[in-house]
Short mmCIF file of C-alpha atoms and ligand atoms in Angstrom, two decimals:
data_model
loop_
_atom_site.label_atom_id
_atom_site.label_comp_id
_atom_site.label_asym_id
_atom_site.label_seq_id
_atom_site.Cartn_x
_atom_site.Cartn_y
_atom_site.Cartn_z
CA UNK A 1011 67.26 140.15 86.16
CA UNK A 1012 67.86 142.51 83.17
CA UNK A 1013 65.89 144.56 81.02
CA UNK A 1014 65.64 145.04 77.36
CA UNK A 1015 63.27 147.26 76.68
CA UNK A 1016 62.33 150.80 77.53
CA UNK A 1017 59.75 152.37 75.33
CA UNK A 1018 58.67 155.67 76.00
CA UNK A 1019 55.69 157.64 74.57
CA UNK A 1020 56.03 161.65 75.04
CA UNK A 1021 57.69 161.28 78.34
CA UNK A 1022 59.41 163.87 79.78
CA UNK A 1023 61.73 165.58 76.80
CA UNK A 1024 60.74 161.91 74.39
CA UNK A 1025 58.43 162.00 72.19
CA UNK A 1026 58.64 158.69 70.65
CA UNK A 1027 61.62 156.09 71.91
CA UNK A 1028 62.77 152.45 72.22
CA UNK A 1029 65.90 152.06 73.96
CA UNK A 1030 66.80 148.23 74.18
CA UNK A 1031 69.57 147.60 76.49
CA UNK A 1032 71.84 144.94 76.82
CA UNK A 1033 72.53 142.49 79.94
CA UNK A 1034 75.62 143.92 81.01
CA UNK A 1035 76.72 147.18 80.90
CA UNK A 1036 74.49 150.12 78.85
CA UNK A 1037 76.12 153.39 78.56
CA UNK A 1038 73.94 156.90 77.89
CA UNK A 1039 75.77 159.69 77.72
CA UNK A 1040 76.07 163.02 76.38
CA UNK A 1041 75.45 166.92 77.29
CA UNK A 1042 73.57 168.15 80.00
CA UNK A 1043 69.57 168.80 79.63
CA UNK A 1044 69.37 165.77 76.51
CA UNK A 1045 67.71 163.29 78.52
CA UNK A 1046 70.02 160.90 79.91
CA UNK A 1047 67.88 161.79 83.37
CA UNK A 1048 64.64 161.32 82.27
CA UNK A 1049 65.87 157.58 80.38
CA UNK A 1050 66.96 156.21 84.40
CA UNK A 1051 63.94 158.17 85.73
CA UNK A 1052 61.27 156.01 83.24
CA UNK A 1053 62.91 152.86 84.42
CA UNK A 1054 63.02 153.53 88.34
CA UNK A 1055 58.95 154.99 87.60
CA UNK A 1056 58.33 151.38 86.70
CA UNK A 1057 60.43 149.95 89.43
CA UNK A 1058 58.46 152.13 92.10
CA UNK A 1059 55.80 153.41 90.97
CA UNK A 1060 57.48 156.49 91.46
CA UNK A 1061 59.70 159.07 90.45
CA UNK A 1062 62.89 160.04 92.06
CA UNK A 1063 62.53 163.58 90.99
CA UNK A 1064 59.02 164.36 91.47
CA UNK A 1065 55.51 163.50 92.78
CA UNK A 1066 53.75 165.45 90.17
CA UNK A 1067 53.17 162.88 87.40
CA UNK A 1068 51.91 166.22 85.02
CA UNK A 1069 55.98 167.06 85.18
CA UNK A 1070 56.55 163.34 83.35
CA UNK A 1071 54.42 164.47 80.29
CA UNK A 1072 56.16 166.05 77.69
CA UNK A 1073 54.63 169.75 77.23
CA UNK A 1074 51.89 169.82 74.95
CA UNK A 1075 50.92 166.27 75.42
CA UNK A 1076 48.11 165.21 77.65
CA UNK A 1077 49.30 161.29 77.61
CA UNK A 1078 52.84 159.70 78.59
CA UNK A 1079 53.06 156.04 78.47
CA UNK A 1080 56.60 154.21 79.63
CA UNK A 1081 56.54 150.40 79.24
CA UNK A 1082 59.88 148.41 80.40
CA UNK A 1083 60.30 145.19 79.71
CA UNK A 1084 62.65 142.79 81.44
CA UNK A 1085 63.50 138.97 81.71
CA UNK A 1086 63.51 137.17 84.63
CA UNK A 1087 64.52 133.64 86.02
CA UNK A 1088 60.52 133.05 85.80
CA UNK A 1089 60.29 134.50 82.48
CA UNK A 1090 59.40 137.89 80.49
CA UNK A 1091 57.85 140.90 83.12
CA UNK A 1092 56.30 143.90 81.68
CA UNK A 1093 55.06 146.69 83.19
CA UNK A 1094 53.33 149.85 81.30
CA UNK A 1095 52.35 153.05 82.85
CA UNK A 1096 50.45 155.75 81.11
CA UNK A 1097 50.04 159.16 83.01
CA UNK A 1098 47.80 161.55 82.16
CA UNK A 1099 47.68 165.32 83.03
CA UNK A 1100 44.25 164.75 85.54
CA UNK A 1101 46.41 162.73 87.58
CA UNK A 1102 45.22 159.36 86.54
CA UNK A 1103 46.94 156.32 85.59
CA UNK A 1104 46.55 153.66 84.15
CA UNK A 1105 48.61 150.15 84.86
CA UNK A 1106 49.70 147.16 83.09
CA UNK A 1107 51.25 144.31 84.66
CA UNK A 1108 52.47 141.61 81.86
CA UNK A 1109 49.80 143.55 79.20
CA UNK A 1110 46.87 143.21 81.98
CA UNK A 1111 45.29 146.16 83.80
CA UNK A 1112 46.06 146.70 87.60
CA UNK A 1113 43.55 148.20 90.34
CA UNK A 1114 46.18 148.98 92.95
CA UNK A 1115 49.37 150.77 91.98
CA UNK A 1116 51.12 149.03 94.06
CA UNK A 1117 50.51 145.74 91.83
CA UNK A 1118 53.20 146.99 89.58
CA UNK A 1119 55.84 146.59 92.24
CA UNK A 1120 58.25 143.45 92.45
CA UNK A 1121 58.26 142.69 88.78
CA UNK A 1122 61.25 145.24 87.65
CA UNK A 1123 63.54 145.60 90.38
CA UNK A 1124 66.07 148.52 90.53
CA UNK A 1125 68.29 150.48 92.24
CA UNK A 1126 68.87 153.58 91.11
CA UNK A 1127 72.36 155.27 92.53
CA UNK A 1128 72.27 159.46 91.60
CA UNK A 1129 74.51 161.82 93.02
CA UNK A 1130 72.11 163.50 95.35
CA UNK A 1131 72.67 159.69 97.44
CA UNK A 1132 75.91 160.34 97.76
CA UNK A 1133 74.78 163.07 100.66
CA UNK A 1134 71.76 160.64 102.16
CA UNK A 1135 73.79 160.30 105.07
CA UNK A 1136 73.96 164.29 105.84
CA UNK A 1137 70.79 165.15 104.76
CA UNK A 1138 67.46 165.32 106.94
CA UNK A 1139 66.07 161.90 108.05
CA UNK A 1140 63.76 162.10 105.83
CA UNK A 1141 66.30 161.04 103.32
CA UNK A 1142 67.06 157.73 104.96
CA UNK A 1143 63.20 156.99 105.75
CA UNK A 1144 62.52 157.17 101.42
CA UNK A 1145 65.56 155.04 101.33
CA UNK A 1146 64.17 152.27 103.90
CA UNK A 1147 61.05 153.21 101.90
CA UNK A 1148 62.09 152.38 98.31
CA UNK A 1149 63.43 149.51 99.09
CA UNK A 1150 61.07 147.67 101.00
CA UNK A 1151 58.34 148.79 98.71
CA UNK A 1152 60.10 146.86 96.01
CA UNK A 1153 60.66 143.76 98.00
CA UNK A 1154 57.12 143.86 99.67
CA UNK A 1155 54.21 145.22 98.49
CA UNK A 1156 52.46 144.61 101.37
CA UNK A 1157 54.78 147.31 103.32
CA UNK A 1158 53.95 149.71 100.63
CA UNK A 1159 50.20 149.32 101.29
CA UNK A 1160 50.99 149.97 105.02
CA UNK A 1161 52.83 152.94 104.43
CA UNK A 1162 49.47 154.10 102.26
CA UNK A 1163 47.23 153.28 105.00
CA UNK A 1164 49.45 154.69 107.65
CA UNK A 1165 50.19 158.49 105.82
CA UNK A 1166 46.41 158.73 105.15
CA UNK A 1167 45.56 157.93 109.15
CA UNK A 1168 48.01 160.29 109.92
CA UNK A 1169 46.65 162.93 107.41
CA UNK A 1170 43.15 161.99 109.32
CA UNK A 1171 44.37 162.47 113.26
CA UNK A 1172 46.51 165.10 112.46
CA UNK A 1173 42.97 167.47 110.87
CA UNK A 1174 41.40 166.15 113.83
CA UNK A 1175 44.09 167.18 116.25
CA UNK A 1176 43.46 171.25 114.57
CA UNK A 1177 39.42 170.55 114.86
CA UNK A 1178 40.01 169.82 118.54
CA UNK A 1179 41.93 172.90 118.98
CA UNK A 1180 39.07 174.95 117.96
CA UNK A 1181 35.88 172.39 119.22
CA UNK A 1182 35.67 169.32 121.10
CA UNK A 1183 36.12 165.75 119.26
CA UNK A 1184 34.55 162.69 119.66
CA UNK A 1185 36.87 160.64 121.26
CA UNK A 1186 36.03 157.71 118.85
CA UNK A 1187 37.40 159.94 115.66
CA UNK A 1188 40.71 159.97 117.10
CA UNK A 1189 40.38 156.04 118.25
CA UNK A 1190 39.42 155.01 114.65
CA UNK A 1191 42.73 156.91 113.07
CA UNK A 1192 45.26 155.57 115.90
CA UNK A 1193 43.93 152.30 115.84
CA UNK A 1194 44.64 152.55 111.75
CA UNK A 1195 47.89 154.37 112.48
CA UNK A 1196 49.26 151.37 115.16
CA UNK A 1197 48.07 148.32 112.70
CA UNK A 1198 49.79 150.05 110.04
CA UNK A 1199 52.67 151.98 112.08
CA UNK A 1200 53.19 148.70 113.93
CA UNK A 1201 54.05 146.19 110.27
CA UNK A 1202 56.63 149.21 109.11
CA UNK A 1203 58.38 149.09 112.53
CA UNK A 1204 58.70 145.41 111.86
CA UNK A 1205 59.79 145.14 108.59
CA UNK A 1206 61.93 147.98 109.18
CA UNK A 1207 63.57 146.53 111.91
CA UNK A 1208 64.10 143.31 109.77
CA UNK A 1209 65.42 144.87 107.05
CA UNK A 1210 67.87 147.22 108.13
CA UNK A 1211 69.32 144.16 110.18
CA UNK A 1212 69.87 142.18 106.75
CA UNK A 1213 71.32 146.15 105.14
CA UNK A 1214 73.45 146.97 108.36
CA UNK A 1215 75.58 143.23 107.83
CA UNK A 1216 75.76 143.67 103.95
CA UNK A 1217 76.88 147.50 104.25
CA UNK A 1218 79.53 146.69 107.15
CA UNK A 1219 81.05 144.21 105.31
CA UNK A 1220 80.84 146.10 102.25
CA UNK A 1221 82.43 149.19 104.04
CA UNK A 1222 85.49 147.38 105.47
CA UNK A 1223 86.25 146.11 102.00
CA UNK A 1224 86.27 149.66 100.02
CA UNK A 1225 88.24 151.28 103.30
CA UNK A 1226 90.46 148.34 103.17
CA UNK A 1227 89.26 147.66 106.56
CA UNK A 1228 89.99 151.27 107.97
CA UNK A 1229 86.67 151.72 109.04
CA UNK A 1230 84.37 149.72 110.33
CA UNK A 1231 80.32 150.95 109.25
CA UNK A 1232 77.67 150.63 111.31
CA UNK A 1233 74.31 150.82 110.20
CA UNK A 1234 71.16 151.23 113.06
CA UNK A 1235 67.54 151.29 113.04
CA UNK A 1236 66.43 154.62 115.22
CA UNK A 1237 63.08 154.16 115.78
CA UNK A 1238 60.71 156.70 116.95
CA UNK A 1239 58.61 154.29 119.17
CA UNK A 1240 60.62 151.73 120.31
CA UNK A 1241 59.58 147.89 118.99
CA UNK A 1242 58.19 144.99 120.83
CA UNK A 1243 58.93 141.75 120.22
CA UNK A 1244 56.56 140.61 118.01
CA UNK A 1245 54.16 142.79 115.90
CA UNK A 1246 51.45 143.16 118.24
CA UNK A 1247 53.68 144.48 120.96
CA UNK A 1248 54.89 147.01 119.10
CA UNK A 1249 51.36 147.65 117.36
CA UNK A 1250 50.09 147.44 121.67
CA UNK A 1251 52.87 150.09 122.61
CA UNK A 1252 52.11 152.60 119.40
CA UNK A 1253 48.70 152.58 120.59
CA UNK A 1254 49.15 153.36 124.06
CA UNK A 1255 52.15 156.02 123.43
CA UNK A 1256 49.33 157.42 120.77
CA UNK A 1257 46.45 157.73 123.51
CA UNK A 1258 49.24 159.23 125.65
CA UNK A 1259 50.34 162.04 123.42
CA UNK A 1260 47.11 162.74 121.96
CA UNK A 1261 46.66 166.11 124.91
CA UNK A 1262 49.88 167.14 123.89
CA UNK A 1263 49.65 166.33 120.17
CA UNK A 1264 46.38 168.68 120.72
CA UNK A 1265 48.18 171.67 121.93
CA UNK A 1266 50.84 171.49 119.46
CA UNK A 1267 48.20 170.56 116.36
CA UNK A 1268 50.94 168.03 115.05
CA UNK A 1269 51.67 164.10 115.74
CA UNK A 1270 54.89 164.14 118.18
CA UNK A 1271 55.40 160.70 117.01
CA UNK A 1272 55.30 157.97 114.51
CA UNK A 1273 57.39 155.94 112.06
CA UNK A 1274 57.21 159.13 110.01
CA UNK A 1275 59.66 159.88 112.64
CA UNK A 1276 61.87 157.32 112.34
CA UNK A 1277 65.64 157.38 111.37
CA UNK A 1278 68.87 155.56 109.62
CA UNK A 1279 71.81 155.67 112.13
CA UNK A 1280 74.91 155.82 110.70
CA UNK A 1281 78.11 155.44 112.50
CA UNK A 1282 82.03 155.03 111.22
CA UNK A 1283 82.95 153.07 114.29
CA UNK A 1284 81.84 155.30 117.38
CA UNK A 1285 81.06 158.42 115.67
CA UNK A 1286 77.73 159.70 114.06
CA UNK A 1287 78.46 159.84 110.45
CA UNK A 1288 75.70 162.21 110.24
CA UNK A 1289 76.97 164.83 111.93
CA UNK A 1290 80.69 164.53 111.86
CA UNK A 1291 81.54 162.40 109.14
CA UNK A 1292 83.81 164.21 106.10
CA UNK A 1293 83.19 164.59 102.85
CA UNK A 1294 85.20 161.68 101.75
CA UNK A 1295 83.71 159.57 104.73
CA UNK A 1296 79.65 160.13 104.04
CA UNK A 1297 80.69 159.53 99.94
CA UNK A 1298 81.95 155.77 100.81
CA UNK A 1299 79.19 154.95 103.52
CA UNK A 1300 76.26 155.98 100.53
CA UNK A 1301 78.08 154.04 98.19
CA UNK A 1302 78.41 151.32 100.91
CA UNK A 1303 75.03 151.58 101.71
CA UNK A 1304 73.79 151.63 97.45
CA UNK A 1305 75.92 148.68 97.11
CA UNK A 1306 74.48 146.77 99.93
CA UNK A 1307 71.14 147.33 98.01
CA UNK A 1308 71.95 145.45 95.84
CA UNK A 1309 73.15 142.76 97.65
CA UNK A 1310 70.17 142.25 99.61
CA UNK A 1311 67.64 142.42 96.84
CA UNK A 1312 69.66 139.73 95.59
CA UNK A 1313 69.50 137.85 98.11
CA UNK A 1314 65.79 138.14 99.21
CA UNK A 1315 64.73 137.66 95.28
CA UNK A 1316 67.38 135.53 94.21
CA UNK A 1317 67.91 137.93 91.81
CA UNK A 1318 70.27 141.06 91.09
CA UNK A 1319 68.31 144.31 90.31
CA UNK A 1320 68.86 146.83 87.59
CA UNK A 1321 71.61 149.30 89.05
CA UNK A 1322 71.32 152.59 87.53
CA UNK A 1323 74.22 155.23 87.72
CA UNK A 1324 73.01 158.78 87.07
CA UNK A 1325 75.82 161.18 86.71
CA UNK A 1326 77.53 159.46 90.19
CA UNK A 1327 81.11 158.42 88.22
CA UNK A 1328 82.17 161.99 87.54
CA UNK A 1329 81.19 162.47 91.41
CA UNK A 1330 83.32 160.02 93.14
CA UNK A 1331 87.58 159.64 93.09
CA UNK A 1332 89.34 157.07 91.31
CA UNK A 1333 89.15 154.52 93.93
CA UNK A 1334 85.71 154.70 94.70
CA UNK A 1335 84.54 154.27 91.20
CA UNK A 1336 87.12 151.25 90.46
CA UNK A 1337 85.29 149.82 93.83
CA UNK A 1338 81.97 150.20 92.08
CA UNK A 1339 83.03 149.50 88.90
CA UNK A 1340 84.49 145.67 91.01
CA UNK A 1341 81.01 145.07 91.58
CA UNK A 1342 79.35 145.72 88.15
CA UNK A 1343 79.90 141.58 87.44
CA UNK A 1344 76.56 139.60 86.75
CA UNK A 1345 74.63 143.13 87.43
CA UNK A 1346 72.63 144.68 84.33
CA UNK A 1347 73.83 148.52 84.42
CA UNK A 1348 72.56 151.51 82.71
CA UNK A 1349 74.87 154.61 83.40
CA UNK A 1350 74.82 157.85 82.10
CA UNK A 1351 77.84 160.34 81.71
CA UNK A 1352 78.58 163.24 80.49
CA UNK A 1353 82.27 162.46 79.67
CA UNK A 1354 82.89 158.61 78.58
CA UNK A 1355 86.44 159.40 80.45
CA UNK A 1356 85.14 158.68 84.08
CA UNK A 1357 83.87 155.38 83.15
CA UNK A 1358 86.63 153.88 85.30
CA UNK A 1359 87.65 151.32 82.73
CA UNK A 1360 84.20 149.28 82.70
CA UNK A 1361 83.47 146.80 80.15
CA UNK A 1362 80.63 148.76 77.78
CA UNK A 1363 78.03 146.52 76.21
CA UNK A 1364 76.38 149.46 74.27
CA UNK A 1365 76.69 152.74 73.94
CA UNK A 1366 74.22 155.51 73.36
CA UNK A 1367 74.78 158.83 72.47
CA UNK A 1368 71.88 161.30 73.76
CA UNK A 1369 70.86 164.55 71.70
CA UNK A 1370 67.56 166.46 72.21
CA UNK A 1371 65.98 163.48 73.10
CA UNK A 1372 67.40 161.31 70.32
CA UNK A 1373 69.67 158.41 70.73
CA UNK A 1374 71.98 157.32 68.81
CA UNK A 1375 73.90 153.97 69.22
CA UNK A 1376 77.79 154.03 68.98
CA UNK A 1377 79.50 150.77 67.61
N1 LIG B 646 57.72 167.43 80.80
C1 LIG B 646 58.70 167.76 79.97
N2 LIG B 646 58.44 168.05 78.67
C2 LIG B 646 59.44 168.38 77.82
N3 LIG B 646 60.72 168.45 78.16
C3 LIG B 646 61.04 168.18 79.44
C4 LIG B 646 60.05 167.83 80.40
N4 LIG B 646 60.68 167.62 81.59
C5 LIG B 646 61.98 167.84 81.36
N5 LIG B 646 62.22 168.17 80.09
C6 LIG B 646 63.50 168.49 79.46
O1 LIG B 646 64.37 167.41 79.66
C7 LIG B 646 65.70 167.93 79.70
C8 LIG B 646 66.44 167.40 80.91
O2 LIG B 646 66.63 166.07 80.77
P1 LIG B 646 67.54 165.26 81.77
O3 LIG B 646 67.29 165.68 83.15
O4 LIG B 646 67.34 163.84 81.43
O5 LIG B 646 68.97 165.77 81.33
P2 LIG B 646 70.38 165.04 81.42
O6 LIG B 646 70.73 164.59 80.04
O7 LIG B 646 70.35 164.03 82.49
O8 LIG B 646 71.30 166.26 81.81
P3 LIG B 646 72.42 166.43 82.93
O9 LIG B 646 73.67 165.93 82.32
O10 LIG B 646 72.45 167.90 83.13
O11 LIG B 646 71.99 165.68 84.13
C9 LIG B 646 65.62 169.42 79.77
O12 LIG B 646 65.94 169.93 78.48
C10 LIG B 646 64.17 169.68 80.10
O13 LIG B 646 63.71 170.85 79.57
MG1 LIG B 647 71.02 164.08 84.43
#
């Protein structure tokens, strides 16, 4: 798919903007602090419903406005997608799927579909699981909306058991409070274990292959699902065992006044052959199994959607060695990509459609 519109309406440092892009490869560059950012960051908000920077939507309005309003527009094999989000400082937005209102937020998910690649990924593999679970998160949100409704339903049971779990430590609880939340928390827990397992199957076989061809076949990549609960074979085993592992904990979980388990738990292994790339892997080794790992993103929302998503490059060129970026750069064919840089130089020799030159918020197309 590619998109060729992004209009944006006080957003962030914009106060009035229509970038159109072209389908191949879209260069913003310029200074720091001019808004090359906040340009990828509008897109991937439309993409996810969320930004990669923030949670606080009042951060996405441009001071002194009380309204921002993003609207992306891209083309797919089933025709023209739109989706417009206007965020407003009480928190509230409002959604527009192809120029109709939404309900649920997550309605807006599925139609633009994007990876975004920044140079904070390039240390997901040594940073804290967390990390890796927004990764798995992202993703799947994008390919399913139905796991991003789970994942709702699942952080607001936990948010339940785990008041209930301080209550108890201070009174007695009715039993049936804390059945109501786990049963919530093992329908719920139970579809992300399954989907997870699933999909970092499909990511693991992309990645490894994608790994032996940047190392040359030096190393071989393994990617593993580490679950915190492990899975049954079908969803309502696993949904059976979180259940019975939550009635089991819930003394302990009492004493300690947190959940000692849960997909919120869960994990991304990450191994170059036998060793944990999370622990021991070197600079230059982590760099190539993110990139592996972005790249493999790609792959698979193409194949699941038949489709290649919009791959967005914050800032990562200047961050990676010649030989890395001419390995990205390989892979740029038939993708749409918007990139931003602050020197043109570490562009690795790809093929610019357009170019943009960022000031203050103003852009300014190069020819
Ligand atoms: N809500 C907001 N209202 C107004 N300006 C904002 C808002 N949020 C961020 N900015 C401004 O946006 C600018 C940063 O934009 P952005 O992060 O896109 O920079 P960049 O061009 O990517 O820079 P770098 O090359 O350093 O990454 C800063 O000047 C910041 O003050
Ligand atoms: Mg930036």
């Amino acid at each position: 798919m590619y998109i060729d519109l992004i209009a944006l309406k006080n957003y962030r440092n914009y106060e009035d903007v229509r970038i159109e892009p072209c389908r191949g490869v879209t260069v913003l560059t310029g200074d720091n602090a001019q808004g090359k950012t906040n340009a990828l960051e509008s897109v991937y908000l439309c993409c996810t419903g969320r930004s990669h920077r923030t949670s606080h939507d009042r951060e996405l309005i441009r001071t002194g406005s009380e309204v921002a309003y993003v609207k992306v527009s891209g083309v797919r094999r089933d025709g023209r997608h739109d989706v417009e989000i206007s965020l407003s400082e009480s928190g509230r937005r409002q959604v527009k799927v192809n120029a109709s209102p939404v309900r649920r937020s997550g309605e807006l998910l599925g139609h633009i579909t994007g990876v975004l690649f920044a140079p904070e990924d390039l240390r997901m593999v040594k940073d804290s699981p967390s990390v890796r679970r927004r990764f798995m998160d992202m993703e799947l949100s994008q390919l399913r909306p139905s796991y991003y409704y789970a994942l709702q339903r699942y952080n607001r049971a936990l948010k339940q058991r785990n008041a209930l779990l301080k209550e108890a430590l201070i009174a007695p609880v009715d039993p049936e409070s804390f059945d109501v939340w786990e049963r919530e928390l093992s329908l719920s827990g139970a579809e992300i274990v399954q989907s997870r397992v699933s999909f970092v199957g499909k990511l693991a076989e992309s990645a490894s292959d994608i790994h032996a061809s940047i190392t040359a076949g030096k190393e071989t990549l393994r990617v593993t699902y580490e679950p915190s609960v492990p899975p049954g074979e079908s969803l309502s085993e696993t949904k059976d065992n979180l259940a019975k592992q939550l009635l089991n904990a819930r003394e302990k979980d009492i004493k300690r006044g947190l959940a000692s388990f849960g997909v919120h738990r869960d994990d991304l292994g990450i191994f170059i052959g036998d060793m944990d790339a999370r622990s021991y892997g070197s600079q230059g080794q982590v760099r190539t199994c993110a990139l592996s790992l972005k790249l493999s993103e790609i792959e698979l929302i193409q194949k699941e959607t038949g489709e290649a998503p919009v791959l967005m490059l914050d800032d990562v060129m200047s961050e990676l060695d010649p030989d890395r970026r001419r390995q990205l750069v390989k892979r740029l064919d038939g993708v749409q990509a918007l990139i931003t840089c602050t020197d043109k130089n570490d562009l690795a020799g790809a093929e610019i459609g357009k170019l943009f030159h960022v000031k203050n918020a103003i852009l300014t197309e190069e020819v």
